[in-house]
């Protein structure tokens, strides 16, 4: 009987440690994404020039980012990036390795849309700024409205959001409902 109790306590301790590690990893990933957006926004305000973060998914499911500045006065646009009109100023840098504990994505069994709409599935694009992966900020601090979803293997989920007109960058820690 004493061996069973010890094994049970040991298993509970391992689960608790795992939950703490998952939580800390999620917090770190959220802070990294939030800081990237806030820094880009602050640079747009300080430079009085549009600046944007482009999120890039690789073939293995990992994510990188690159920062661009408006080169022709019409905002940072994907078409201008492709033409070289809006110059690259940073990156691409790895943002989330697919082997990490916290990755960009939606849990396998989905989660409720925080805006009250339909259920988000694992197939839902985890980076959504309008219909793009480009979050642009103007000199007044406003930004492209959108979200970046993060998850852990244990089902924890969070979303980093840009409100758009106000440029507010916020974080929602989402409970995981199966």
mmCIF file with all atom_site columns, C-alpha atoms in Angstrom:
data_model
loop_
_atom_site.group_PDB
_atom_site.id
_atom_site.type_symbol
_atom_site.label_atom_id
_atom_site.label_alt_id
_atom_site.label_comp_id
_atom_site.label_asym_id
_atom_site.label_entity_id
_atom_site.label_seq_id
_atom_site.pdbx_PDB_ins_code
_atom_site.Cartn_x
_atom_site.Cartn_y
_atom_site.Cartn_z
_atom_site.occupancy
_atom_site.B_iso_or_equiv
_atom_site.pdbx_formal_charge
_atom_site.auth_seq_id
_atom_site.auth_comp_id
_atom_site.auth_asym_id
_atom_site.auth_atom_id
_atom_site.pdbx_PDB_model_num
ATOM 1   C CA . UNK A 1 1   ? 0.000   0.000  0.000   1.00 0.00 ? 1   UNK A CA 1
ATOM 2   C CA . UNK A 1 2   ? 2.811   2.450  0.836   1.00 0.00 ? 2   UNK A CA 1
ATOM 3   C CA . UNK A 1 3   ? 4.345   1.863  -2.630  1.00 0.00 ? 3   UNK A CA 1
ATOM 4   C CA . UNK A 1 4   ? 1.022   2.708  -4.277  1.00 0.00 ? 4   UNK A CA 1
ATOM 5   C CA . UNK A 1 5   ? 0.772   5.962  -2.323  1.00 0.00 ? 5   UNK A CA 1
ATOM 6   C CA . UNK A 1 6   ? 4.362   6.907  -3.192  1.00 0.00 ? 6   UNK A CA 1
ATOM 7   C CA . UNK A 1 7   ? 3.762   6.146  -6.869  1.00 0.00 ? 7   UNK A CA 1
ATOM 8   C CA . UNK A 1 8   ? 0.564   8.192  -6.820  1.00 0.00 ? 8   UNK A CA 1
ATOM 9   C CA . UNK A 1 9   ? 2.287   11.151 -5.149  1.00 0.00 ? 9   UNK A CA 1
ATOM 10  C CA . UNK A 1 10  ? 5.179   10.866 -7.629  1.00 0.00 ? 10  UNK A CA 1
ATOM 11  C CA . UNK A 1 11  ? 2.809   10.830 -10.599 1.00 0.00 ? 11  UNK A CA 1
ATOM 12  C CA . UNK A 1 12  ? 0.904   13.825 -9.227  1.00 0.00 ? 12  UNK A CA 1
ATOM 13  C CA . UNK A 1 13  ? 4.159   15.715 -8.707  1.00 0.00 ? 13  UNK A CA 1
ATOM 14  C CA . UNK A 1 14  ? 5.269   15.026 -12.277 1.00 0.00 ? 14  UNK A CA 1
ATOM 15  C CA . UNK A 1 15  ? 1.902   16.219 -13.618 1.00 0.00 ? 15  UNK A CA 1
ATOM 16  C CA . UNK A 1 16  ? 2.158   19.382 -11.504 1.00 0.00 ? 16  UNK A CA 1
ATOM 17  C CA . UNK A 1 17  ? 5.683   20.094 -12.716 1.00 0.00 ? 17  UNK A CA 1
ATOM 18  C CA . UNK A 1 18  ? 4.602   19.470 -16.320 1.00 0.00 ? 18  UNK A CA 1
ATOM 19  C CA . UNK A 1 19  ? 1.678   21.910 -15.898 1.00 0.00 ? 19  UNK A CA 1
ATOM 20  C CA . UNK A 1 20  ? 4.026   24.570 -14.479 1.00 0.00 ? 20  UNK A CA 1
ATOM 21  C CA . UNK A 1 21  ? 6.501   24.098 -17.364 1.00 0.00 ? 21  UNK A CA 1
ATOM 22  C CA . UNK A 1 22  ? 3.671   24.283 -19.943 1.00 0.00 ? 22  UNK A CA 1
ATOM 23  C CA . UNK A 1 23  ? 2.298   27.421 -18.340 1.00 0.00 ? 23  UNK A CA 1
ATOM 24  C CA . UNK A 1 24  ? 5.711   29.117 -18.216 1.00 0.00 ? 24  UNK A CA 1
ATOM 25  C CA . UNK A 1 25  ? 6.417   28.151 -21.823 1.00 0.00 ? 25  UNK A CA 1
ATOM 26  C CA . UNK A 1 26  ? 3.075   29.595 -22.923 1.00 0.00 ? 26  UNK A CA 1
ATOM 27  C CA . UNK A 1 27  ? 3.726   32.822 -21.020 1.00 0.00 ? 27  UNK A CA 1
ATOM 28  C CA . UNK A 1 28  ? 7.131   33.131 -22.695 1.00 0.00 ? 28  UNK A CA 1
ATOM 29  C CA . UNK A 1 29  ? 5.686   32.597 -26.176 1.00 0.00 ? 29  UNK A CA 1
ATOM 30  C CA . UNK A 1 30  ? 2.893   35.121 -25.551 1.00 0.00 ? 30  UNK A CA 1
ATOM 31  C CA . UNK A 1 31  ? 5.351   37.729 -24.276 1.00 0.00 ? 31  UNK A CA 1
ATOM 32  C CA . UNK A 1 32  ? 7.579   37.216 -27.328 1.00 0.00 ? 32  UNK A CA 1
ATOM 33  C CA . UNK A 1 33  ? 4.710   37.748 -29.808 1.00 0.00 ? 33  UNK A CA 1
ATOM 34  C CA . UNK A 1 34  ? 3.232   40.647 -27.838 1.00 0.00 ? 34  UNK A CA 1
ATOM 35  C CA . UNK A 1 35  ? 6.639   42.342 -27.536 1.00 0.00 ? 35  UNK A CA 1
ATOM 36  C CA . UNK A 1 36  ? 7.268   41.977 -31.267 1.00 0.00 ? 36  UNK A CA 1
ATOM 37  C CA . UNK A 1 37  ? 3.997   43.727 -32.094 1.00 0.00 ? 37  UNK A CA 1
ATOM 38  C CA . UNK A 1 38  ? 4.424   46.465 -29.472 1.00 0.00 ? 38  UNK A CA 1
ATOM 39  C CA . UNK A 1 39  ? 8.018   47.171 -30.563 1.00 0.00 ? 39  UNK A CA 1
ATOM 40  C CA . UNK A 1 40  ? 6.980   47.411 -34.221 1.00 0.00 ? 40  UNK A CA 1
ATOM 41  C CA . UNK A 1 41  ? 4.130   49.745 -33.275 1.00 0.00 ? 41  UNK A CA 1
ATOM 42  C CA . UNK A 1 42  ? 6.449   51.951 -31.196 1.00 0.00 ? 42  UNK A CA 1
ATOM 43  C CA . UNK A 1 43  ? 8.951   52.122 -34.076 1.00 0.00 ? 43  UNK A CA 1
ATOM 44  C CA . UNK A 1 44  ? 6.188   53.234 -36.478 1.00 0.00 ? 44  UNK A CA 1
ATOM 45  C CA . UNK A 1 45  ? 5.215   56.020 -34.085 1.00 0.00 ? 45  UNK A CA 1
ATOM 46  C CA . UNK A 1 46  ? 8.823   57.101 -33.420 1.00 0.00 ? 46  UNK A CA 1
ATOM 47  C CA . UNK A 1 47  ? 9.832   57.026 -37.104 1.00 0.00 ? 47  UNK A CA 1
ATOM 48  C CA . UNK A 1 48  ? 6.505   58.512 -38.265 1.00 0.00 ? 48  UNK A CA 1
ATOM 49  C CA . UNK A 1 49  ? 6.455   55.836 -40.954 1.00 0.00 ? 49  UNK A CA 1
ATOM 50  C CA . UNK A 1 50  ? 4.330   52.733 -41.500 1.00 0.00 ? 50  UNK A CA 1
ATOM 51  C CA . UNK A 1 51  ? 6.000   49.562 -40.278 1.00 0.00 ? 51  UNK A CA 1
ATOM 52  C CA . UNK A 1 52  ? 4.777   45.970 -40.378 1.00 0.00 ? 52  UNK A CA 1
ATOM 53  C CA . UNK A 1 53  ? 5.475   42.460 -39.145 1.00 0.00 ? 53  UNK A CA 1
ATOM 54  C CA . UNK A 1 54  ? 5.003   39.698 -41.700 1.00 0.00 ? 54  UNK A CA 1
ATOM 55  C CA . UNK A 1 55  ? 4.484   36.227 -40.229 1.00 0.00 ? 55  UNK A CA 1
ATOM 56  C CA . UNK A 1 56  ? 5.831   33.410 -42.411 1.00 0.00 ? 56  UNK A CA 1
ATOM 57  C CA . UNK A 1 57  ? 4.969   29.731 -42.023 1.00 0.00 ? 57  UNK A CA 1
ATOM 58  C CA . UNK A 1 58  ? 7.580   27.221 -43.151 1.00 0.00 ? 58  UNK A CA 1
ATOM 59  C CA . UNK A 1 59  ? 6.999   23.771 -44.658 1.00 0.00 ? 59  UNK A CA 1
ATOM 60  C CA . UNK A 1 60  ? 7.500   22.081 -41.263 1.00 0.00 ? 60  UNK A CA 1
ATOM 61  C CA . UNK A 1 61  ? 4.839   24.139 -39.466 1.00 0.00 ? 61  UNK A CA 1
ATOM 62  C CA . UNK A 1 62  ? 7.270   26.549 -37.804 1.00 0.00 ? 62  UNK A CA 1
ATOM 63  C CA . UNK A 1 63  ? 6.822   30.302 -37.937 1.00 0.00 ? 63  UNK A CA 1
ATOM 64  C CA . UNK A 1 64  ? 9.225   33.152 -38.619 1.00 0.00 ? 64  UNK A CA 1
ATOM 65  C CA . UNK A 1 65  ? 8.724   36.879 -38.831 1.00 0.00 ? 65  UNK A CA 1
ATOM 66  C CA . UNK A 1 66  ? 10.216  39.754 -40.777 1.00 0.00 ? 66  UNK A CA 1
ATOM 67  C CA . UNK A 1 67  ? 9.793   43.500 -40.240 1.00 0.00 ? 67  UNK A CA 1
ATOM 68  C CA . UNK A 1 68  ? 9.309   45.910 -43.134 1.00 0.00 ? 68  UNK A CA 1
ATOM 69  C CA . UNK A 1 69  ? 9.084   49.701 -43.500 1.00 0.00 ? 69  UNK A CA 1
ATOM 70  C CA . UNK A 1 70  ? 6.884   51.552 -45.959 1.00 0.00 ? 70  UNK A CA 1
ATOM 71  C CA . UNK A 1 71  ? 8.976   52.597 -48.939 1.00 0.00 ? 71  UNK A CA 1
ATOM 72  C CA . UNK A 1 72  ? 6.458   54.554 -51.010 1.00 0.00 ? 72  UNK A CA 1
ATOM 73  C CA . UNK A 1 73  ? 4.008   56.193 -48.626 1.00 0.00 ? 73  UNK A CA 1
ATOM 74  C CA . UNK A 1 74  ? 1.033   53.850 -49.156 1.00 0.00 ? 74  UNK A CA 1
ATOM 75  C CA . UNK A 1 75  ? 1.558   51.600 -46.123 1.00 0.00 ? 75  UNK A CA 1
ATOM 76  C CA . UNK A 1 76  ? 3.364   48.278 -45.971 1.00 0.00 ? 76  UNK A CA 1
ATOM 77  C CA . UNK A 1 77  ? 1.723   45.961 -48.494 1.00 0.00 ? 77  UNK A CA 1
ATOM 78  C CA . UNK A 1 78  ? 2.455   42.364 -49.494 1.00 0.00 ? 78  UNK A CA 1
ATOM 79  C CA . UNK A 1 79  ? 2.645   43.415 -53.158 1.00 0.00 ? 79  UNK A CA 1
ATOM 80  C CA . UNK A 1 80  ? 5.212   46.119 -52.293 1.00 0.00 ? 80  UNK A CA 1
ATOM 81  C CA . UNK A 1 81  ? 7.223   43.640 -50.216 1.00 0.00 ? 81  UNK A CA 1
ATOM 82  C CA . UNK A 1 82  ? 7.301   41.228 -53.177 1.00 0.00 ? 82  UNK A CA 1
ATOM 83  C CA . UNK A 1 83  ? 8.476   44.037 -55.503 1.00 0.00 ? 83  UNK A CA 1
ATOM 84  C CA . UNK A 1 84  ? 11.119  45.244 -53.031 1.00 0.00 ? 84  UNK A CA 1
ATOM 85  C CA . UNK A 1 85  ? 9.409   48.643 -52.635 1.00 0.00 ? 85  UNK A CA 1
ATOM 86  C CA . UNK A 1 86  ? 8.833   48.154 -48.888 1.00 0.00 ? 86  UNK A CA 1
ATOM 87  C CA . UNK A 1 87  ? 12.301  47.233 -47.574 1.00 0.00 ? 87  UNK A CA 1
ATOM 88  C CA . UNK A 1 88  ? 13.107  44.477 -45.100 1.00 0.00 ? 88  UNK A CA 1
ATOM 89  C CA . UNK A 1 89  ? 14.579  45.957 -41.920 1.00 0.00 ? 89  UNK A CA 1
ATOM 90  C CA . UNK A 1 90  ? 14.747  42.862 -39.727 1.00 0.00 ? 90  UNK A CA 1
ATOM 91  C CA . UNK A 1 91  ? 14.619  39.122 -40.203 1.00 0.00 ? 91  UNK A CA 1
ATOM 92  C CA . UNK A 1 92  ? 13.415  36.736 -41.078 1.00 0.00 ? 92  UNK A CA 1
ATOM 93  C CA . UNK A 1 93  ? 13.822  35.431 -37.537 1.00 0.00 ? 93  UNK A CA 1
ATOM 94  C CA . UNK A 1 94  ? 12.416  32.244 -36.054 1.00 0.00 ? 94  UNK A CA 1
ATOM 95  C CA . UNK A 1 95  ? 9.390   32.971 -33.905 1.00 0.00 ? 95  UNK A CA 1
ATOM 96  C CA . UNK A 1 96  ? 8.070   29.490 -33.104 1.00 0.00 ? 96  UNK A CA 1
ATOM 97  C CA . UNK A 1 97  ? 9.770   26.193 -33.818 1.00 0.00 ? 97  UNK A CA 1
ATOM 98  C CA . UNK A 1 98  ? 7.263   23.360 -34.423 1.00 0.00 ? 98  UNK A CA 1
ATOM 99  C CA . UNK A 1 99  ? 9.176   21.255 -31.854 1.00 0.00 ? 99  UNK A CA 1
ATOM 100 C CA . UNK A 1 100 ? 8.645   23.844 -29.078 1.00 0.00 ? 100 UNK A CA 1
ATOM 101 C CA . UNK A 1 101 ? 6.276   23.248 -26.192 1.00 0.00 ? 101 UNK A CA 1
ATOM 102 C CA . UNK A 1 102 ? 4.296   26.379 -27.126 1.00 0.00 ? 102 UNK A CA 1
ATOM 103 C CA . UNK A 1 103 ? 3.651   26.860 -30.818 1.00 0.00 ? 103 UNK A CA 1
ATOM 104 C CA . UNK A 1 104 ? 1.565   29.026 -33.089 1.00 0.00 ? 104 UNK A CA 1
ATOM 105 C CA . UNK A 1 105 ? -1.596  27.058 -33.705 1.00 0.00 ? 105 UNK A CA 1
ATOM 106 C CA . UNK A 1 106 ? -5.025  26.070 -32.461 1.00 0.00 ? 106 UNK A CA 1
ATOM 107 C CA . UNK A 1 107 ? -5.510  22.949 -30.274 1.00 0.00 ? 107 UNK A CA 1
ATOM 108 C CA . UNK A 1 108 ? -6.325  19.749 -32.178 1.00 0.00 ? 108 UNK A CA 1
ATOM 109 C CA . UNK A 1 109 ? -9.880  19.621 -30.843 1.00 0.00 ? 109 UNK A CA 1
ATOM 110 C CA . UNK A 1 110 ? -10.452 23.343 -31.430 1.00 0.00 ? 110 UNK A CA 1
ATOM 111 C CA . UNK A 1 111 ? -11.627 26.109 -29.178 1.00 0.00 ? 111 UNK A CA 1
ATOM 112 C CA . UNK A 1 112 ? -14.431 28.666 -29.110 1.00 0.00 ? 112 UNK A CA 1
ATOM 113 C CA . UNK A 1 113 ? -13.935 31.837 -31.124 1.00 0.00 ? 113 UNK A CA 1
ATOM 114 C CA . UNK A 1 114 ? -13.290 34.590 -28.542 1.00 0.00 ? 114 UNK A CA 1
ATOM 115 C CA . UNK A 1 115 ? -15.548 36.909 -30.552 1.00 0.00 ? 115 UNK A CA 1
ATOM 116 C CA . UNK A 1 116 ? -18.506 34.575 -30.013 1.00 0.00 ? 116 UNK A CA 1
ATOM 117 C CA . UNK A 1 117 ? -18.598 33.152 -33.502 1.00 0.00 ? 117 UNK A CA 1
ATOM 118 C CA . UNK A 1 118 ? -18.156 29.628 -34.766 1.00 0.00 ? 118 UNK A CA 1
ATOM 119 C CA . UNK A 1 119 ? -15.793 27.147 -33.195 1.00 0.00 ? 119 UNK A CA 1
ATOM 120 C CA . UNK A 1 120 ? -12.193 27.460 -34.370 1.00 0.00 ? 120 UNK A CA 1
ATOM 121 C CA . UNK A 1 121 ? -10.677 24.189 -35.548 1.00 0.00 ? 121 UNK A CA 1
ATOM 122 C CA . UNK A 1 122 ? -7.076  23.043 -35.868 1.00 0.00 ? 122 UNK A CA 1
ATOM 123 C CA . UNK A 1 123 ? -7.379  23.810 -39.587 1.00 0.00 ? 123 UNK A CA 1
ATOM 124 C CA . UNK A 1 124 ? -8.237  27.471 -38.908 1.00 0.00 ? 124 UNK A CA 1
ATOM 125 C CA . UNK A 1 125 ? -5.373  29.807 -39.835 1.00 0.00 ? 125 UNK A CA 1
ATOM 126 C CA . UNK A 1 126 ? -3.614  30.631 -36.531 1.00 0.00 ? 126 UNK A CA 1
ATOM 127 C CA . UNK A 1 127 ? -2.323  33.981 -37.827 1.00 0.00 ? 127 UNK A CA 1
ATOM 128 C CA . UNK A 1 128 ? -5.092  36.240 -39.114 1.00 0.00 ? 128 UNK A CA 1
ATOM 129 C CA . UNK A 1 129 ? -4.764  39.938 -39.894 1.00 0.00 ? 129 UNK A CA 1
ATOM 130 C CA . UNK A 1 130 ? -7.725  40.542 -42.166 1.00 0.00 ? 130 UNK A CA 1
ATOM 131 C CA . UNK A 1 131 ? -6.947  37.943 -44.853 1.00 0.00 ? 131 UNK A CA 1
ATOM 132 C CA . UNK A 1 132 ? -3.199  38.218 -44.462 1.00 0.00 ? 132 UNK A CA 1
ATOM 133 C CA . UNK A 1 133 ? -0.307  37.384 -42.167 1.00 0.00 ? 133 UNK A CA 1
ATOM 134 C CA . UNK A 1 134 ? 0.865   41.002 -42.241 1.00 0.00 ? 134 UNK A CA 1
ATOM 135 C CA . UNK A 1 135 ? 0.264   43.234 -39.190 1.00 0.00 ? 135 UNK A CA 1
ATOM 136 C CA . UNK A 1 136 ? 0.958   46.840 -40.150 1.00 0.00 ? 136 UNK A CA 1
ATOM 137 C CA . UNK A 1 137 ? 1.164   49.884 -37.872 1.00 0.00 ? 137 UNK A CA 1
ATOM 138 C CA . UNK A 1 138 ? 0.745   53.500 -38.897 1.00 0.00 ? 138 UNK A CA 1
ATOM 139 C CA . UNK A 1 139 ? 2.503   56.560 -37.409 1.00 0.00 ? 139 UNK A CA 1
ATOM 140 C CA . UNK A 1 140 ? -0.550  57.256 -35.226 1.00 0.00 ? 140 UNK A CA 1
ATOM 141 C CA . UNK A 1 141 ? -0.236  53.787 -33.620 1.00 0.00 ? 141 UNK A CA 1
ATOM 142 C CA . UNK A 1 142 ? -3.261  52.190 -35.256 1.00 0.00 ? 142 UNK A CA 1
ATOM 143 C CA . UNK A 1 143 ? -2.747  48.725 -36.654 1.00 0.00 ? 143 UNK A CA 1
ATOM 144 C CA . UNK A 1 144 ? -4.191  45.962 -38.761 1.00 0.00 ? 144 UNK A CA 1
ATOM 145 C CA . UNK A 1 145 ? -6.864  44.181 -36.710 1.00 0.00 ? 145 UNK A CA 1
ATOM 146 C CA . UNK A 1 146 ? -6.119  40.528 -36.149 1.00 0.00 ? 146 UNK A CA 1
ATOM 147 C CA . UNK A 1 147 ? -4.963  37.660 -33.976 1.00 0.00 ? 147 UNK A CA 1
ATOM 148 C CA . UNK A 1 148 ? -2.181  35.165 -33.433 1.00 0.00 ? 148 UNK A CA 1
ATOM 149 C CA . UNK A 1 149 ? -3.225  31.945 -31.689 1.00 0.00 ? 149 UNK A CA 1
ATOM 150 C CA . UNK A 1 150 ? -0.768  29.952 -29.588 1.00 0.00 ? 150 UNK A CA 1
ATOM 151 C CA . UNK A 1 151 ? -1.151  26.518 -28.025 1.00 0.00 ? 151 UNK A CA 1
ATOM 152 C CA . UNK A 1 152 ? 0.698   23.887 -26.047 1.00 0.00 ? 152 UNK A CA 1
ATOM 153 C CA . UNK A 1 153 ? 0.607   20.113 -26.430 1.00 0.00 ? 153 UNK A CA 1
ATOM 154 C CA . UNK A 1 154 ? -1.391  20.014 -23.189 1.00 0.00 ? 154 UNK A CA 1
ATOM 155 C CA . UNK A 1 155 ? -4.207  22.058 -24.708 1.00 0.00 ? 155 UNK A CA 1
ATOM 156 C CA . UNK A 1 156 ? -3.446  25.459 -23.183 1.00 0.00 ? 156 UNK A CA 1
ATOM 157 C CA . UNK A 1 157 ? -4.309  28.256 -25.593 1.00 0.00 ? 157 UNK A CA 1
ATOM 158 C CA . UNK A 1 158 ? -3.850  32.007 -25.828 1.00 0.00 ? 158 UNK A CA 1
ATOM 159 C CA . UNK A 1 159 ? -4.374  34.687 -28.435 1.00 0.00 ? 159 UNK A CA 1
ATOM 160 C CA . UNK A 1 160 ? -2.415  37.901 -28.967 1.00 0.00 ? 160 UNK A CA 1
ATOM 161 C CA . UNK A 1 161 ? -4.605  40.491 -30.679 1.00 0.00 ? 161 UNK A CA 1
ATOM 162 C CA . UNK A 1 162 ? -4.301  43.877 -32.319 1.00 0.00 ? 162 UNK A CA 1
ATOM 163 C CA . UNK A 1 163 ? -7.521  45.871 -32.052 1.00 0.00 ? 163 UNK A CA 1
ATOM 164 C CA . UNK A 1 164 ? -6.991  47.853 -35.237 1.00 0.00 ? 164 UNK A CA 1
ATOM 165 C CA . UNK A 1 165 ? -8.035  51.491 -34.973 1.00 0.00 ? 165 UNK A CA 1
ATOM 166 C CA . UNK A 1 166 ? -6.759  51.974 -31.411 1.00 0.00 ? 166 UNK A CA 1
ATOM 167 C CA . UNK A 1 167 ? -3.736  49.722 -32.005 1.00 0.00 ? 167 UNK A CA 1
ATOM 168 C CA . UNK A 1 168 ? -4.216  48.124 -28.588 1.00 0.00 ? 168 UNK A CA 1
ATOM 169 C CA . UNK A 1 169 ? -2.245  44.884 -28.276 1.00 0.00 ? 169 UNK A CA 1
ATOM 170 C CA . UNK A 1 170 ? -3.972  42.532 -25.858 1.00 0.00 ? 170 UNK A CA 1
ATOM 171 C CA . UNK A 1 171 ? -3.691  38.933 -24.705 1.00 0.00 ? 171 UNK A CA 1
ATOM 172 C CA . UNK A 1 172 ? -6.480  36.500 -23.953 1.00 0.00 ? 172 UNK A CA 1
ATOM 173 C CA . UNK A 1 173 ? -5.650  33.282 -22.154 1.00 0.00 ? 173 UNK A CA 1
ATOM 174 C CA . UNK A 1 174 ? -8.271  30.869 -23.411 1.00 0.00 ? 174 UNK A CA 1
ATOM 175 C CA . UNK A 1 175 ? -9.574  27.997 -21.346 1.00 0.00 ? 175 UNK A CA 1
ATOM 176 C CA . UNK A 1 176 ? -9.403  24.805 -23.318 1.00 0.00 ? 176 UNK A CA 1
ATOM 177 C CA . UNK A 1 177 ? -12.786 23.253 -23.913 1.00 0.00 ? 177 UNK A CA 1
ATOM 178 C CA . UNK A 1 178 ? -12.771 19.872 -25.573 1.00 0.00 ? 178 UNK A CA 1
#
